[in-house]
mmCIF file of N, CA and C in Angstrom:
data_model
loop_
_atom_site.group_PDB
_atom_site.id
_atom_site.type_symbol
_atom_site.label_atom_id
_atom_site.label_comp_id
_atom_site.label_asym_id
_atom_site.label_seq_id
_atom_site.Cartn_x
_atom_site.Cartn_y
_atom_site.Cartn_z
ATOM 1 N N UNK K 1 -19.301 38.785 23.654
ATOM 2 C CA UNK K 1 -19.841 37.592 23.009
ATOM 3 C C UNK K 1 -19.018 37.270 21.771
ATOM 4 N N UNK K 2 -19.065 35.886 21.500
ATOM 5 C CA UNK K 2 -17.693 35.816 20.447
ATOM 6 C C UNK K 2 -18.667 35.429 19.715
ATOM 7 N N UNK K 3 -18.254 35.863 18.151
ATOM 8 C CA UNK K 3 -19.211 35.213 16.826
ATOM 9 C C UNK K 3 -18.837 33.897 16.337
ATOM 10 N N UNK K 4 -19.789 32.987 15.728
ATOM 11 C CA UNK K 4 -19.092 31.613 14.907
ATOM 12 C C UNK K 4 -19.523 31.881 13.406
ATOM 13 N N UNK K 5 -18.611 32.170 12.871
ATOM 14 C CA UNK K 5 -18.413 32.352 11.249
ATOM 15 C C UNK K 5 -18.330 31.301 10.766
ATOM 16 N N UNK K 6 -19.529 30.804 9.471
ATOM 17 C CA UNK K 6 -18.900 29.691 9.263
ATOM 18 C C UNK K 6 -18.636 29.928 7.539
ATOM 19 N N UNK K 7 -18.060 29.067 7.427
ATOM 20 C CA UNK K 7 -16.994 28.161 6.441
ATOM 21 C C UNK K 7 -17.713 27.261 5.207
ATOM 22 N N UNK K 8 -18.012 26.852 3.843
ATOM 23 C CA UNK K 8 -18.848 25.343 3.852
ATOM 24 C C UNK K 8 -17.912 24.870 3.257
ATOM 25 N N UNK K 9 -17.351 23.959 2.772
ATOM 26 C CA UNK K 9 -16.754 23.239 1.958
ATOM 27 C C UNK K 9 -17.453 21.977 1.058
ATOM 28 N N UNK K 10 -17.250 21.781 -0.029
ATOM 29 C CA UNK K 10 -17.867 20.738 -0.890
ATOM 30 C C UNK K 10 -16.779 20.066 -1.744
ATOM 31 N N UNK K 11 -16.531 19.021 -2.165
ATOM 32 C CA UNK K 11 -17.652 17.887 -2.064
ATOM 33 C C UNK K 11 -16.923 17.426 -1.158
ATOM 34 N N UNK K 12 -16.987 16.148 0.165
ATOM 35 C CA UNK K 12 -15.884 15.557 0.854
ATOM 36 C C UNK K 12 -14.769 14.952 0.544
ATOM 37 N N UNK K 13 -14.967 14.564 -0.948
ATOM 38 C CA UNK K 13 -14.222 13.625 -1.240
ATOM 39 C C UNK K 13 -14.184 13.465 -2.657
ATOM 40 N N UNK K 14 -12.640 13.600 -3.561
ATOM 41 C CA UNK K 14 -12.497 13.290 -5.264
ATOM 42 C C UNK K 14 -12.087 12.463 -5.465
ATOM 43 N N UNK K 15 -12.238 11.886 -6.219
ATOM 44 C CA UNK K 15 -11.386 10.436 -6.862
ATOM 45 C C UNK K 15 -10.791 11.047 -8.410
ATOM 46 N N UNK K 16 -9.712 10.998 -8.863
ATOM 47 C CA UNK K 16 -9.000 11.238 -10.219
ATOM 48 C C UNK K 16 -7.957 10.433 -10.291
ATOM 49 N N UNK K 17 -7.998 10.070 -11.593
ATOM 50 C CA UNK K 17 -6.888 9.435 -12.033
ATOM 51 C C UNK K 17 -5.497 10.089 -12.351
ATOM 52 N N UNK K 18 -4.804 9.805 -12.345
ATOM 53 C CA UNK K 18 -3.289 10.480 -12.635
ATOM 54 C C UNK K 18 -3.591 10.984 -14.012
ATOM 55 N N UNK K 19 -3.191 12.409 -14.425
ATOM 56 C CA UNK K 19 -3.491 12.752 -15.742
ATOM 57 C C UNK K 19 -5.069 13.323 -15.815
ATOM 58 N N UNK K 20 -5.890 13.298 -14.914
ATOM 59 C CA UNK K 20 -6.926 14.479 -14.855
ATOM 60 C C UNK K 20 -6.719 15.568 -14.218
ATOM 61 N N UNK K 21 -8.220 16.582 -14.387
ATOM 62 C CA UNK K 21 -7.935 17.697 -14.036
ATOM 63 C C UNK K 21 -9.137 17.901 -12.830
ATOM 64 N N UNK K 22 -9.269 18.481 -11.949
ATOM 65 C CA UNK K 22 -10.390 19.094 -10.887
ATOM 66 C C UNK K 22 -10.271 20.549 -10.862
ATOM 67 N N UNK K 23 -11.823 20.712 -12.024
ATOM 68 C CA UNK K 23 -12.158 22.032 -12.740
ATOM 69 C C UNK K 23 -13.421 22.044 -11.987
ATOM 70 N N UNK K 24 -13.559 23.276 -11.214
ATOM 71 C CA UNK K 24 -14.777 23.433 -10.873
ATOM 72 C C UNK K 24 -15.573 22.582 -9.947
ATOM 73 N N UNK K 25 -14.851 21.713 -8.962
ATOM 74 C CA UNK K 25 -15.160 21.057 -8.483
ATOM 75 C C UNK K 25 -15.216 20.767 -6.902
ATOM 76 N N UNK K 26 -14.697 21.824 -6.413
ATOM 77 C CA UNK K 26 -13.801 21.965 -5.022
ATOM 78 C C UNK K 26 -14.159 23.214 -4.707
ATOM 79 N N UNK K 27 -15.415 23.518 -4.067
ATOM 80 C CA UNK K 27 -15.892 24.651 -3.777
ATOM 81 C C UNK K 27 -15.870 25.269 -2.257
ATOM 82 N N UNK K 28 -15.474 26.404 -1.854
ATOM 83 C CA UNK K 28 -15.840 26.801 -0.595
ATOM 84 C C UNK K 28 -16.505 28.256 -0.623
ATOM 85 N N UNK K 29 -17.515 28.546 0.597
ATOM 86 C CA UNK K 29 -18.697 29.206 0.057
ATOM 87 C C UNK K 29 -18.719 30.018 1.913
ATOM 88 N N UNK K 30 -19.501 30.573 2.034
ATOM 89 C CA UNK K 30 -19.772 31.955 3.299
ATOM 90 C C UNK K 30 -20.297 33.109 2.939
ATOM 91 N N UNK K 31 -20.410 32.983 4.052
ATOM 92 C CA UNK K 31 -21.791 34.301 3.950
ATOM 93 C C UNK K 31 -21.400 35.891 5.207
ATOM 94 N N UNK K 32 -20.504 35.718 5.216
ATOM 95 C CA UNK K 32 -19.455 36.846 6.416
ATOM 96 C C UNK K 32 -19.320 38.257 5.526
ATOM 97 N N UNK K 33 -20.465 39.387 5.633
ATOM 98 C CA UNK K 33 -19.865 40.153 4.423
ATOM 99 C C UNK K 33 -18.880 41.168 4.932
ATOM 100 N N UNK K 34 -17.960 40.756 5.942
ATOM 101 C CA UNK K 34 -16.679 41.468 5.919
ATOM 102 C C UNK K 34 -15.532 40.744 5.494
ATOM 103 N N UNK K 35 -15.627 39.873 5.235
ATOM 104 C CA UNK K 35 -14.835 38.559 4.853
ATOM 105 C C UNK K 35 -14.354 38.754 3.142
ATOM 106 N N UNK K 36 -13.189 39.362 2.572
ATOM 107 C CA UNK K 36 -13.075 39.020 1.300
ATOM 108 C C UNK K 36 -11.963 38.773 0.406
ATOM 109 N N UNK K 37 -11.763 37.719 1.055
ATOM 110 C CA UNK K 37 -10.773 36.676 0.640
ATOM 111 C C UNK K 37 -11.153 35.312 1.173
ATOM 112 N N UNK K 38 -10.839 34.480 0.383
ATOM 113 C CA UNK K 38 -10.780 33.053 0.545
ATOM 114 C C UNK K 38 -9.435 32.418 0.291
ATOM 115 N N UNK K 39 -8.675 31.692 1.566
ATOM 116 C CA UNK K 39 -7.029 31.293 1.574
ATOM 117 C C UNK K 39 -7.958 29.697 1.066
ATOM 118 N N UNK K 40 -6.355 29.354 0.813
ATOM 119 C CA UNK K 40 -6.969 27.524 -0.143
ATOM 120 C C UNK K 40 -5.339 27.320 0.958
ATOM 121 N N UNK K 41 -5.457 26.069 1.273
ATOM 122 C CA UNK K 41 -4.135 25.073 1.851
ATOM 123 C C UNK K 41 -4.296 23.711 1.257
ATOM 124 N N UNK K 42 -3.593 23.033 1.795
ATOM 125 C CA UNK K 42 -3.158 21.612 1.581
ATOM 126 C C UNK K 42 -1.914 20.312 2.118
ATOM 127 N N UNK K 43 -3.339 19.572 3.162
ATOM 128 C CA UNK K 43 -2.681 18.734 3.878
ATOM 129 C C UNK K 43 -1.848 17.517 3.288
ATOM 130 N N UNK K 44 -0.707 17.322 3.386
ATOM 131 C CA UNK K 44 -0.631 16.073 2.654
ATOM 132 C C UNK K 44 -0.475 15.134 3.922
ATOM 133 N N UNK K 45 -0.020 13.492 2.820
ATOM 134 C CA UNK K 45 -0.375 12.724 3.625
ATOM 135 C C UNK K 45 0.487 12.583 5.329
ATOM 136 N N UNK K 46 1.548 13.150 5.398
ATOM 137 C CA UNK K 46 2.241 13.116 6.450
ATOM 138 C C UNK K 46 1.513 14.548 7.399
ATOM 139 N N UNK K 47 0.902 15.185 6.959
ATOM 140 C CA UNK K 47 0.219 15.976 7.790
ATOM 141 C C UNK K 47 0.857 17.109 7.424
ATOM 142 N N UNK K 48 1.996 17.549 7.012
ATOM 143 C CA UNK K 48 2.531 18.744 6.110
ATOM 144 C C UNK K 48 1.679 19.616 5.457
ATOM 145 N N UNK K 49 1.055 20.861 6.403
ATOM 146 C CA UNK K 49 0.462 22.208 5.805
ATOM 147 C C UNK K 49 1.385 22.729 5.156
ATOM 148 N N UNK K 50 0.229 23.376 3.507
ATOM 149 C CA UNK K 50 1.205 23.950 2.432
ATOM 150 C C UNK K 50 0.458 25.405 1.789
ATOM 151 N N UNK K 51 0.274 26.590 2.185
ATOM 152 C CA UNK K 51 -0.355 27.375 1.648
ATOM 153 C C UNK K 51 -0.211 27.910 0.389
ATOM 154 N N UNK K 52 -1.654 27.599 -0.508
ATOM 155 C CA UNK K 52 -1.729 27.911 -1.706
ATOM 156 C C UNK K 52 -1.941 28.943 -2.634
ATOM 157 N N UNK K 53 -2.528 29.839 -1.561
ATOM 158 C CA UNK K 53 -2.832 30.825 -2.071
ATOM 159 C C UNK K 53 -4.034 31.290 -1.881
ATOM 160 N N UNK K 54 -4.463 33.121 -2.640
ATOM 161 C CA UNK K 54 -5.740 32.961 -1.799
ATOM 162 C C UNK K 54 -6.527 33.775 -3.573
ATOM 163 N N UNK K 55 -8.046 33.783 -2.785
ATOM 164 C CA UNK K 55 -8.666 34.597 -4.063
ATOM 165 C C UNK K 55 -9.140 35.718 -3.323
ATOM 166 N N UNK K 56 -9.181 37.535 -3.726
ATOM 167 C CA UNK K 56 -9.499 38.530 -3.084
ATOM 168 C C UNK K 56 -10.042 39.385 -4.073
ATOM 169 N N UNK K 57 -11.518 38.908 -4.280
ATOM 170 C CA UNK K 57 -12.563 40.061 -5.395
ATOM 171 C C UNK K 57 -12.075 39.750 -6.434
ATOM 172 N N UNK K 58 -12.382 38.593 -6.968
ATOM 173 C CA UNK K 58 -12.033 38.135 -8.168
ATOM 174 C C UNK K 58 -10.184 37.618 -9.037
ATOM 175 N N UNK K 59 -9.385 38.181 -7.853
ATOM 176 C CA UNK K 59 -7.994 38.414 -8.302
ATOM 177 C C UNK K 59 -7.333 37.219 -7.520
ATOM 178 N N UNK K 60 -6.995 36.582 -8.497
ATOM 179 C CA UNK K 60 -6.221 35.238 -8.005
ATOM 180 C C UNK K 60 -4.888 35.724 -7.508
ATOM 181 N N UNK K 61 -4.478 35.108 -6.146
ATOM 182 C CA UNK K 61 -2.911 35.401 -5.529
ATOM 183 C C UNK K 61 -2.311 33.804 -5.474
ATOM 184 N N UNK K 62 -2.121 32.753 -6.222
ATOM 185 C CA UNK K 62 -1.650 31.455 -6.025
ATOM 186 C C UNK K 62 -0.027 32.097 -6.004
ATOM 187 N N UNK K 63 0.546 30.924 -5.067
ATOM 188 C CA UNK K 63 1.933 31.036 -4.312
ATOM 189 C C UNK K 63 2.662 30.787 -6.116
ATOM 190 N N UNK K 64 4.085 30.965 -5.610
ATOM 191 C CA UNK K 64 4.683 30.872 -7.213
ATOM 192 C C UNK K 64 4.903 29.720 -7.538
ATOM 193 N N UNK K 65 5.186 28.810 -6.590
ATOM 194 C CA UNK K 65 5.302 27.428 -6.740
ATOM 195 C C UNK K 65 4.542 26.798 -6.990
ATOM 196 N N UNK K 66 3.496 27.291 -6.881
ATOM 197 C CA UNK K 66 2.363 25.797 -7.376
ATOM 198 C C UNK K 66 1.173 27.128 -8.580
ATOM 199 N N UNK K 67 1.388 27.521 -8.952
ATOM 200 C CA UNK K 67 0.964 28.603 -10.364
ATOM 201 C C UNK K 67 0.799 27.861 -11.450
ATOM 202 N N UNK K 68 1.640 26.875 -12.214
ATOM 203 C CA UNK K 68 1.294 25.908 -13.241
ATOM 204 C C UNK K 68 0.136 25.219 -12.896
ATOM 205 N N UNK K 69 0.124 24.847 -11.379
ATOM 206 C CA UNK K 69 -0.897 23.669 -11.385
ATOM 207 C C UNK K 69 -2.339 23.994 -10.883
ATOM 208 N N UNK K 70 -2.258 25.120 -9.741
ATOM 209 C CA UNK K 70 -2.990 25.458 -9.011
ATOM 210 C C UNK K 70 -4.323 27.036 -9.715
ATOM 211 N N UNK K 71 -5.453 26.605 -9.778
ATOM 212 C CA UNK K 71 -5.923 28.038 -10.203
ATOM 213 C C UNK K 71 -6.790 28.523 -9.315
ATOM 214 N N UNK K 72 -7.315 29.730 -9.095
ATOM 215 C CA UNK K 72 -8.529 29.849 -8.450
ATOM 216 C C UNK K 72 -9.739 30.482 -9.020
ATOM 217 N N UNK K 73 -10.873 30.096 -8.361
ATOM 218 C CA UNK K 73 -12.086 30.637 -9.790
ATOM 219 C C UNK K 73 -13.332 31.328 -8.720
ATOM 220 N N UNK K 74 -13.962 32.000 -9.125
ATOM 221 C CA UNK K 74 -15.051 32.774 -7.976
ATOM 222 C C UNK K 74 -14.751 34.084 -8.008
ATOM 223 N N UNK K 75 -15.897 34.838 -7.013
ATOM 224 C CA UNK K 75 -15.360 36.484 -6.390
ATOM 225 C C UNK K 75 -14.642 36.308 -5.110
ATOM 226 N N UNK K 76 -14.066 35.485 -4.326
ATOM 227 C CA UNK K 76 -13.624 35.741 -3.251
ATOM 228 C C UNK K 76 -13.850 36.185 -2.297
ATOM 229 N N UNK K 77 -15.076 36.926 -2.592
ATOM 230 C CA UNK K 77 -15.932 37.720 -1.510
ATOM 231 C C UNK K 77 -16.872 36.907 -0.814
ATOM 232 N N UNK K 78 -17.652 35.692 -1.610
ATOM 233 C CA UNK K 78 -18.503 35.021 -1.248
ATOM 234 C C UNK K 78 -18.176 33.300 -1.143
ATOM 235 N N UNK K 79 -17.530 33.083 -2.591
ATOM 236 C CA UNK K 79 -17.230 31.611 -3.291
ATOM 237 C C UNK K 79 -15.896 31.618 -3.689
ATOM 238 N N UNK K 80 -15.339 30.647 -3.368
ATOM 239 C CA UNK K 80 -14.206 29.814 -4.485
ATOM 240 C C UNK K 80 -14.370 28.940 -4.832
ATOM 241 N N UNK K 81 -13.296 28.320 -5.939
ATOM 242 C CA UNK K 81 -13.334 26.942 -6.524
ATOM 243 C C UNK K 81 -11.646 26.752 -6.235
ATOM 244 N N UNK K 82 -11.266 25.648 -6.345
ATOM 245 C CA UNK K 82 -9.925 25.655 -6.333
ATOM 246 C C UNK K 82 -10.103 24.643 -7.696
ATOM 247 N N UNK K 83 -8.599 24.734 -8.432
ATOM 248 C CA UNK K 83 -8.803 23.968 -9.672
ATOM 249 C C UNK K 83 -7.352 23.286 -9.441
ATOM 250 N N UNK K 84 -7.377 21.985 -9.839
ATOM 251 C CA UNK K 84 -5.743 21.164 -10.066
ATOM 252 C C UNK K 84 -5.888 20.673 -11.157
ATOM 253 N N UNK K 85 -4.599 21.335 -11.933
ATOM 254 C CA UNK K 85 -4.555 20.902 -13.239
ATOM 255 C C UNK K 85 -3.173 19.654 -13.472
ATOM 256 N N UNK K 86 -3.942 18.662 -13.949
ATOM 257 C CA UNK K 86 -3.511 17.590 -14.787
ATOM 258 C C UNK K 86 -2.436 16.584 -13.451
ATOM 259 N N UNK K 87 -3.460 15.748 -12.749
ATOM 260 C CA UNK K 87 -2.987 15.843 -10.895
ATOM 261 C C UNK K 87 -2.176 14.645 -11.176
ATOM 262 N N UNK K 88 -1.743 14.330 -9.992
ATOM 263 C CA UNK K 88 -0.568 13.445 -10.024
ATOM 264 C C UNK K 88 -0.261 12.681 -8.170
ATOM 265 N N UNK K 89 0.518 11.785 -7.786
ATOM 266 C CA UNK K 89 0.199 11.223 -6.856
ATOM 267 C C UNK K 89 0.419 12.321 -6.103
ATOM 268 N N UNK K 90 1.376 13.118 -6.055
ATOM 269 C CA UNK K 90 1.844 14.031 -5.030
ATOM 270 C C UNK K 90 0.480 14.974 -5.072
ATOM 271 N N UNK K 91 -0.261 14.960 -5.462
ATOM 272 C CA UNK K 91 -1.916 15.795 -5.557
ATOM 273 C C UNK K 91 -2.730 15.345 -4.426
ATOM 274 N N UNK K 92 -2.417 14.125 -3.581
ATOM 275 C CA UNK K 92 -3.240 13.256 -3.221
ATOM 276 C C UNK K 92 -2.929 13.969 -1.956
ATOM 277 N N UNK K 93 -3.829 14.881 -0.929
ATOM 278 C CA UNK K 93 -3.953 15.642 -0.014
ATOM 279 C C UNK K 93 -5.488 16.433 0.622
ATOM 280 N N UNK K 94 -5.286 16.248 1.789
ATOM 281 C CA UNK K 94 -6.859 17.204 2.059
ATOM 282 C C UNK K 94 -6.432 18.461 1.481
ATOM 283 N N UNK K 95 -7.649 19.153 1.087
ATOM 284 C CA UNK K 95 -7.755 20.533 0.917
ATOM 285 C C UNK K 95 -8.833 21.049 1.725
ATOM 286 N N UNK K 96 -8.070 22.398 1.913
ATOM 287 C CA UNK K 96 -9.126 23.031 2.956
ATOM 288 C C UNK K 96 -9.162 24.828 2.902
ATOM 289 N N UNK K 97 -10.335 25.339 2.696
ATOM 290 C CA UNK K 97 -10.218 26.846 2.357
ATOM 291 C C UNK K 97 -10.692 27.631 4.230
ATOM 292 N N UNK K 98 -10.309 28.991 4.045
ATOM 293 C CA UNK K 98 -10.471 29.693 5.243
ATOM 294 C C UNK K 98 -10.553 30.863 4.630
ATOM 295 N N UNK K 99 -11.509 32.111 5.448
ATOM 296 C CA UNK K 99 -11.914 33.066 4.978
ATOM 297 C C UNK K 99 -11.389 34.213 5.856
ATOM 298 N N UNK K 100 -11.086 35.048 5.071
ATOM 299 C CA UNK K 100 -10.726 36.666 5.842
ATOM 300 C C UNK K 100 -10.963 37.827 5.365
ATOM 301 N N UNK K 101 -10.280 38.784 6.018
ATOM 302 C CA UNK K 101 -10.746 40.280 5.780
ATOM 303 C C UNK K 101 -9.216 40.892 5.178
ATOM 304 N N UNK K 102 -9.379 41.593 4.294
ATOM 305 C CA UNK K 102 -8.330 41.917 3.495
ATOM 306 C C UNK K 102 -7.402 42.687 4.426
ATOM 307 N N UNK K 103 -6.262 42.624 4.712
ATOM 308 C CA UNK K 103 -5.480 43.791 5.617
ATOM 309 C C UNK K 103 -4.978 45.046 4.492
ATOM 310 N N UNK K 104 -5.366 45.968 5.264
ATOM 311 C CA UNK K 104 -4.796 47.159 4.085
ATOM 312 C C UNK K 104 -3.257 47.353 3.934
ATOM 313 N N UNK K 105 -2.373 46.457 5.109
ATOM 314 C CA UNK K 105 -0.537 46.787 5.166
ATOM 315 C C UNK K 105 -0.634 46.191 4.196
ATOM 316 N N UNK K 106 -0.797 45.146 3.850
ATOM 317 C CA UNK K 106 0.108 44.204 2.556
ATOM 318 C C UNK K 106 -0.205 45.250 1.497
ATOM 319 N N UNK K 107 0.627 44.837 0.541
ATOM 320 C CA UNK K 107 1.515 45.247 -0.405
ATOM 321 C C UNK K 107 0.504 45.473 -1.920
ATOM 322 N N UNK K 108 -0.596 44.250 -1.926
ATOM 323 C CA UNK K 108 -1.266 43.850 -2.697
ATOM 324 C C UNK K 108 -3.066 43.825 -2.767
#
């Protein structure tokens, strides 16, 4: 029998002006308690997946490239937030979080 894990994501939809920030506002949430990490991506408008990074028990892993802009906030075990600081047109993209189980090979 296969399980369906789910996922929630909030809110559907931000509106910001060029020169704001989205603090606390971009939440994804589950209830999987083998699950502890939360990955963050980002579609842009040509459909171009961009992985951002993930949160694992409180310890933010954002990619190096997007570290100025990108934060993450929560335990990772349960909740994230994703945060974009001070956004800009190239900001203008779906976001979308996914949840996993920590692998013990990696490094980190």
């Amino acid at each position: 029998a296969s399980r369906a894990y789910k996922i929630f994501q909030t809110p559907p939809s931000i509106i910001k002006k060029p020169g704001e920030s989205v603090v606390s506002e971009i939440y994804c949430s589950h209830n999987v308690s083998i699950f502890e990490r939360i990955l963050w991506y980002k579609q842009n408008k040509r459909g171009a997946l961009k992985y951002l990074g993930y949160l694992n028990r409180n310890f933010p892993y954002p990619e190096d490239d997007v570290k100025e802009k990108i934060s993450f906030g929560g335990d990772g075990s349960k909740y994230s937030s994703l945060n974009v600081s001070t956004v800009s047109e190239n900001d203008s993209a779906v976001y979308f979080c996914a949840a996993s189980r920590h692998s013990t090979t990696e490094s980190h």
